[in-house]
PDB file of C-alpha atoms in Angstrom:
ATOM      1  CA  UNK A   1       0.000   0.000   0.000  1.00 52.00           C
ATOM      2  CA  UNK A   2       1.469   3.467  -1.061  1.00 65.00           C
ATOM      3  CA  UNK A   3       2.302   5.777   1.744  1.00 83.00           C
ATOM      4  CA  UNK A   4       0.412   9.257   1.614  1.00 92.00           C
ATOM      5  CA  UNK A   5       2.875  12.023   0.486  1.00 93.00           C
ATOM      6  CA  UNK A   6       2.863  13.419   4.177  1.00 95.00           C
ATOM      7  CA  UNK A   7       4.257  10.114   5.508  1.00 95.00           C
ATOM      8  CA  UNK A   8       6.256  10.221   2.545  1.00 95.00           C
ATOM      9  CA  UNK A   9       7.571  13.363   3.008  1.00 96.00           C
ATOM     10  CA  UNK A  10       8.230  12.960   7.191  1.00 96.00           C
ATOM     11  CA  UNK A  11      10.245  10.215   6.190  1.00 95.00           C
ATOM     12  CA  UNK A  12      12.477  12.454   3.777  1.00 96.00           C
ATOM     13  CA  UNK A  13      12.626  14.669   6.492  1.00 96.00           C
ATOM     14  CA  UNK A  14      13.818  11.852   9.497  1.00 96.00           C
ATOM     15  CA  UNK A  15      17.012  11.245   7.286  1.00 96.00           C
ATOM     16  CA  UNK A  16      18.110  14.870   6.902  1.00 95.00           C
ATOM     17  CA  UNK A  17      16.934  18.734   5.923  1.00 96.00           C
ATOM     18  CA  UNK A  18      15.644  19.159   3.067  1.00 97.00           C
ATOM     19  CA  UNK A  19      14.291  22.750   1.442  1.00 97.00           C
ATOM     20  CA  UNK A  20      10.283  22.667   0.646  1.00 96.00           C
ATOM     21  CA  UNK A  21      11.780  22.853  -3.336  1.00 96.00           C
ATOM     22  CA  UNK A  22      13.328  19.379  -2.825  1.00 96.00           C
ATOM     23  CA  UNK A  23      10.665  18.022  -0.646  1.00 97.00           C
ATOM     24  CA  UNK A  24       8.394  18.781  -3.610  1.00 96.00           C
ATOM     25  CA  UNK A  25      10.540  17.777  -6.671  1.00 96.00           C
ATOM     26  CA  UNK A  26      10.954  14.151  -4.345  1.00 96.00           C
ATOM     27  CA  UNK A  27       7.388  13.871  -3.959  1.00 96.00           C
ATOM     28  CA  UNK A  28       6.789  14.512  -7.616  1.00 96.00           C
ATOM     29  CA  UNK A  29       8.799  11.911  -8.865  1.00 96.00           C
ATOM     30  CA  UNK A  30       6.491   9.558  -6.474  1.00 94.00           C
ATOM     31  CA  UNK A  31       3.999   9.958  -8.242  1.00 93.00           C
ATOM     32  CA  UNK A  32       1.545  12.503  -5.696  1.00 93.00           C
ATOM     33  CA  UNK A  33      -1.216  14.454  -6.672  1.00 94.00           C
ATOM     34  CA  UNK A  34      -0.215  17.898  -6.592  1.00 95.00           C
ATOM     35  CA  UNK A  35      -3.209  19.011  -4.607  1.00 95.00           C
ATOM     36  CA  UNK A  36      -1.805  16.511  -1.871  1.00 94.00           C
ATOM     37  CA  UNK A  37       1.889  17.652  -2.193  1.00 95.00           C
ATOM     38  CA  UNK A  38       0.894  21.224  -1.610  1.00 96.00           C
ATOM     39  CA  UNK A  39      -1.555  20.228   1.928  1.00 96.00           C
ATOM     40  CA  UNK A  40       1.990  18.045   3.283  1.00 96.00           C
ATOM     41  CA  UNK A  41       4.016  21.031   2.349  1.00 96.00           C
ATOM     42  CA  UNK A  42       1.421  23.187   4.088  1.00 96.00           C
ATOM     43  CA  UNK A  43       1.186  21.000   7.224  1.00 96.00           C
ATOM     44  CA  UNK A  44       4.948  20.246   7.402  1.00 96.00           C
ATOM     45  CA  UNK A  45       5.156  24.293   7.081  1.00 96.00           C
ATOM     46  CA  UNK A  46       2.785  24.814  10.154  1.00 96.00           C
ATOM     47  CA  UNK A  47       4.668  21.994  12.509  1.00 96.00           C
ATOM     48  CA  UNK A  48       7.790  23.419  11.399  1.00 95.00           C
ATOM     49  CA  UNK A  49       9.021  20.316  10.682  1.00 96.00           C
ATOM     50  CA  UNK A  50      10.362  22.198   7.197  1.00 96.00           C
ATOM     51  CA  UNK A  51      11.956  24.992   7.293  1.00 96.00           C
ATOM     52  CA  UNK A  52      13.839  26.709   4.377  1.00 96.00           C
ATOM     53  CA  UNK A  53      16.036  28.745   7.359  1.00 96.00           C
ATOM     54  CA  UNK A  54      17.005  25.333   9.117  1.00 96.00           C
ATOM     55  CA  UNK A  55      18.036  23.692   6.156  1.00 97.00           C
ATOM     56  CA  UNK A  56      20.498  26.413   4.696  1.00 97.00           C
ATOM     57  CA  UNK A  57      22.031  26.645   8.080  1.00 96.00           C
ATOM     58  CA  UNK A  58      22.580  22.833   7.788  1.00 96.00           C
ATOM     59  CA  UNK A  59      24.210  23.406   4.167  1.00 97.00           C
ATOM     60  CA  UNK A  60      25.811  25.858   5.600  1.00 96.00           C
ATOM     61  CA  UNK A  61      27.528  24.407   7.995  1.00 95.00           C
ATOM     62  CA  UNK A  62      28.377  20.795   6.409  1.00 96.00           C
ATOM     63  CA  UNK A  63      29.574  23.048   3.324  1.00 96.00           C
ATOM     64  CA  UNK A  64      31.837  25.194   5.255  1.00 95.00           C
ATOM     65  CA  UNK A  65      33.267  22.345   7.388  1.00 95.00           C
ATOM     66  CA  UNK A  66      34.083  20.309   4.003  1.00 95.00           C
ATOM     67  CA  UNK A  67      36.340  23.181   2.690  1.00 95.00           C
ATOM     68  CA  UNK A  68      34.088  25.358   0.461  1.00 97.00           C
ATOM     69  CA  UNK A  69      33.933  29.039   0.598  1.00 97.00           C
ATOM     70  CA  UNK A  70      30.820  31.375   0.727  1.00 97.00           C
ATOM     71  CA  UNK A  71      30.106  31.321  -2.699  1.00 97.00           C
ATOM     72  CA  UNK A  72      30.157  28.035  -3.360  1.00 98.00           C
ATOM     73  CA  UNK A  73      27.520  27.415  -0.567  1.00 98.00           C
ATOM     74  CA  UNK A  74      25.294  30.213  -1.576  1.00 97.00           C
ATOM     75  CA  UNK A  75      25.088  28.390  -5.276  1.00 98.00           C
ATOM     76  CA  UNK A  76      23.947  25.767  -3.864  1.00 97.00           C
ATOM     77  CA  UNK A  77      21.190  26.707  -1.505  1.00 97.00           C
ATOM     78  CA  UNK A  78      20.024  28.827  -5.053  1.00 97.00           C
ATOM     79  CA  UNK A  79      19.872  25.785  -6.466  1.00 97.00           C
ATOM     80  CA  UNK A  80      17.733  24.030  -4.430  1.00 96.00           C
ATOM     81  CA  UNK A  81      15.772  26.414  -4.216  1.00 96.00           C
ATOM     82  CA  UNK A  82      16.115  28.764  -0.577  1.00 97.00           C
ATOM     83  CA  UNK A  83      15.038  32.074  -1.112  1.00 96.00           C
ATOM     84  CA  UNK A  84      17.770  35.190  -1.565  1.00 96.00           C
ATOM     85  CA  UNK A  85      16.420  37.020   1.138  1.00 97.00           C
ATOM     86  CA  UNK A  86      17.338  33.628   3.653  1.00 97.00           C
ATOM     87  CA  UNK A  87      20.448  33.282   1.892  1.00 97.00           C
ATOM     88  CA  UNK A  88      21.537  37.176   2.191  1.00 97.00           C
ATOM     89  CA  UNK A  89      20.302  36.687   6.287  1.00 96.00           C
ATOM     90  CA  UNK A  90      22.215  33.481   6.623  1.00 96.00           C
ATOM     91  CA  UNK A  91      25.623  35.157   5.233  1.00 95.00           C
ATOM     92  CA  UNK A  92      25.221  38.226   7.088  1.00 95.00           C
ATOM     93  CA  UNK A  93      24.463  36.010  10.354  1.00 93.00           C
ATOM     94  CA  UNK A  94      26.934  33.481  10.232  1.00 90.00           C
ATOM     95  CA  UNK A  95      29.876  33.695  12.255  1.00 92.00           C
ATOM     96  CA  UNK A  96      32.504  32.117   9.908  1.00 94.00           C
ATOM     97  CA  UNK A  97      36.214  33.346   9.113  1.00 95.00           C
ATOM     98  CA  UNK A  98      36.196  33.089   5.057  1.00 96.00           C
ATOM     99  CA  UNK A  99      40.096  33.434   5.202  1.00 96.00           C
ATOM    100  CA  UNK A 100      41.000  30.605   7.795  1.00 96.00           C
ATOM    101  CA  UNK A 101      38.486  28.503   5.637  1.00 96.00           C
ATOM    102  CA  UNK A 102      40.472  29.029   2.588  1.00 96.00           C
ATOM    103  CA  UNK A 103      43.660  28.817   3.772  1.00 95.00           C
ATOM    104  CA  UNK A 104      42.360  25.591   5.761  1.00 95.00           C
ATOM    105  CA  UNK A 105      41.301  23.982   2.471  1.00 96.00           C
ATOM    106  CA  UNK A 106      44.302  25.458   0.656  1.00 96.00           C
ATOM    107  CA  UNK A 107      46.623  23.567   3.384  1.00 94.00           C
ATOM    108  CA  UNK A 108      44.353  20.505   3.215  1.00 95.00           C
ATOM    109  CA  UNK A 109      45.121  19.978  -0.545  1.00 94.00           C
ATOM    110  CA  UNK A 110      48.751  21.333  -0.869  1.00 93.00           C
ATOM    111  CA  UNK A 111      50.149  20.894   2.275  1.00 89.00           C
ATOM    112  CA  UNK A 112      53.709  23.093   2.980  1.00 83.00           C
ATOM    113  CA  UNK A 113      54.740  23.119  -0.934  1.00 84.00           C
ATOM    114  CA  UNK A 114      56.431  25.923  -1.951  1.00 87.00           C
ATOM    115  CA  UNK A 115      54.963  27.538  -4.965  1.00 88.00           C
ATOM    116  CA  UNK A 116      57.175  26.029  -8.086  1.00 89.00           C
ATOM    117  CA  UNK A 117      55.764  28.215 -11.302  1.00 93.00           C
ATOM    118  CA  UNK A 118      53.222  30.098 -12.310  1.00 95.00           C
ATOM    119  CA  UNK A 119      51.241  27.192 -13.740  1.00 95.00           C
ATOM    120  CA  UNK A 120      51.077  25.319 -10.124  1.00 94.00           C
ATOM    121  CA  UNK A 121      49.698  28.921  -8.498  1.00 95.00           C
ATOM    122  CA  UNK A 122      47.484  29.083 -10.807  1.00 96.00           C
ATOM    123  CA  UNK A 123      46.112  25.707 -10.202  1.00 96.00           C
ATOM    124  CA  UNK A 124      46.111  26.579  -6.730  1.00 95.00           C
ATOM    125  CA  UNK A 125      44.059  29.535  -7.362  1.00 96.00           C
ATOM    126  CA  UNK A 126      41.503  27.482  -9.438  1.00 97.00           C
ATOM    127  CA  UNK A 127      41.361  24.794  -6.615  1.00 97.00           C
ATOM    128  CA  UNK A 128      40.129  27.835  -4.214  1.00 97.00           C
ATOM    129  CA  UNK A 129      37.975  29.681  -7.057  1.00 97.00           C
ATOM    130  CA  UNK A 130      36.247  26.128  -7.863  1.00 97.00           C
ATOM    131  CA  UNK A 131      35.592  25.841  -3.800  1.00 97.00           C
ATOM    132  CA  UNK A 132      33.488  29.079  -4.167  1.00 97.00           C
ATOM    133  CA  UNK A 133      36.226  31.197  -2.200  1.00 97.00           C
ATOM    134  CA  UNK A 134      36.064  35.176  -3.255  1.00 96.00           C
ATOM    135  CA  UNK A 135      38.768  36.554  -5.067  1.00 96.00           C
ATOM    136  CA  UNK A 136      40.108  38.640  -2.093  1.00 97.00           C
ATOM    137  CA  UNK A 137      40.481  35.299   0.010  1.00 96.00           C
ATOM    138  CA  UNK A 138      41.829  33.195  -2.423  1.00 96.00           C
ATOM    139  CA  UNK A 139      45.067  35.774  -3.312  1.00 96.00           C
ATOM    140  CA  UNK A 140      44.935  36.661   0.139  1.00 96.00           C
ATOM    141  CA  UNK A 141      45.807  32.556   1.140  1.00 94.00           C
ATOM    142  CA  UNK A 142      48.105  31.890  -1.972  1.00 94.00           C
ATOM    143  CA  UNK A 143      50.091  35.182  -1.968  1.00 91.00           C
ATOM    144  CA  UNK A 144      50.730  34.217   2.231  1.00 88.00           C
ATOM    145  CA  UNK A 145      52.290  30.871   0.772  1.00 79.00           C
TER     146      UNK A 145
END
């Protein structure tokens, strides 16, 4: 017997965050009527077991912790769908050093190598670029090395 997409949906949920754009796409592909996608949404909303705020703090934090930069985290949460407005709050509200992140990635990957030529910094700057680091942080880490 198929589950009804509010079961379906607290079971999403139990395994980790998700934003209401995912939670919707998932229950799409399941097959729900969209009139009963949009009352789980609406009751999930109301419980707060979903929450678009929780969930990019979540990203936010596994993101950051991985070695990716502000950017690259931002992207993301666009792409699943969080609204600007949370993703403008969350960057103004979170507490994290963009610098030490980069140059805690940067050390992660290349270690105490000195810079050989200008072909390795530059693949060191495209390692930091490609882990959504600003400009400003990543010649900030590479010029210190």
């Amino acid at each position: 017997m198929k589950s009804t997409a509010l079961q379906c949906a607290v079971g999403l949920l139990a395994r980790r965050e998700h934003s209401e754009l995912e939670i919707q796409q998932k229950l799409k592909q399941r097959e729900y009527l969209q009139s009963d996608i949009d009352a789980a949404i609406s009751q999930l909303l109301e419980k707060n077991y979903l929450s678009d705020n929780r969930f990019a703090e979540t990203v936010c934090r596994y993101r950051s912790n991985r070695g990716y930069g502000w950017q690259y985290i931002a992207n993301e949460l666009k792409q699943k769908g969080v609204c600007s407005t949370i993703i403008h709050q969350l960057h103004k509200n979170c507490e994290i050093d963009w610098y030490l992140q980069a140059e805690l990635a940067y050390n992660k990957r290349f270690g105490i190598k000195t810079i050989c030529d200008q072909k390795d910094r530059a693949k060191r700057i495209r390692f930091l670029q490609y882990r959504g680091f600003s400009t400003e942080e990543v010649l900030a880490v590479v010029n210190a090395n």
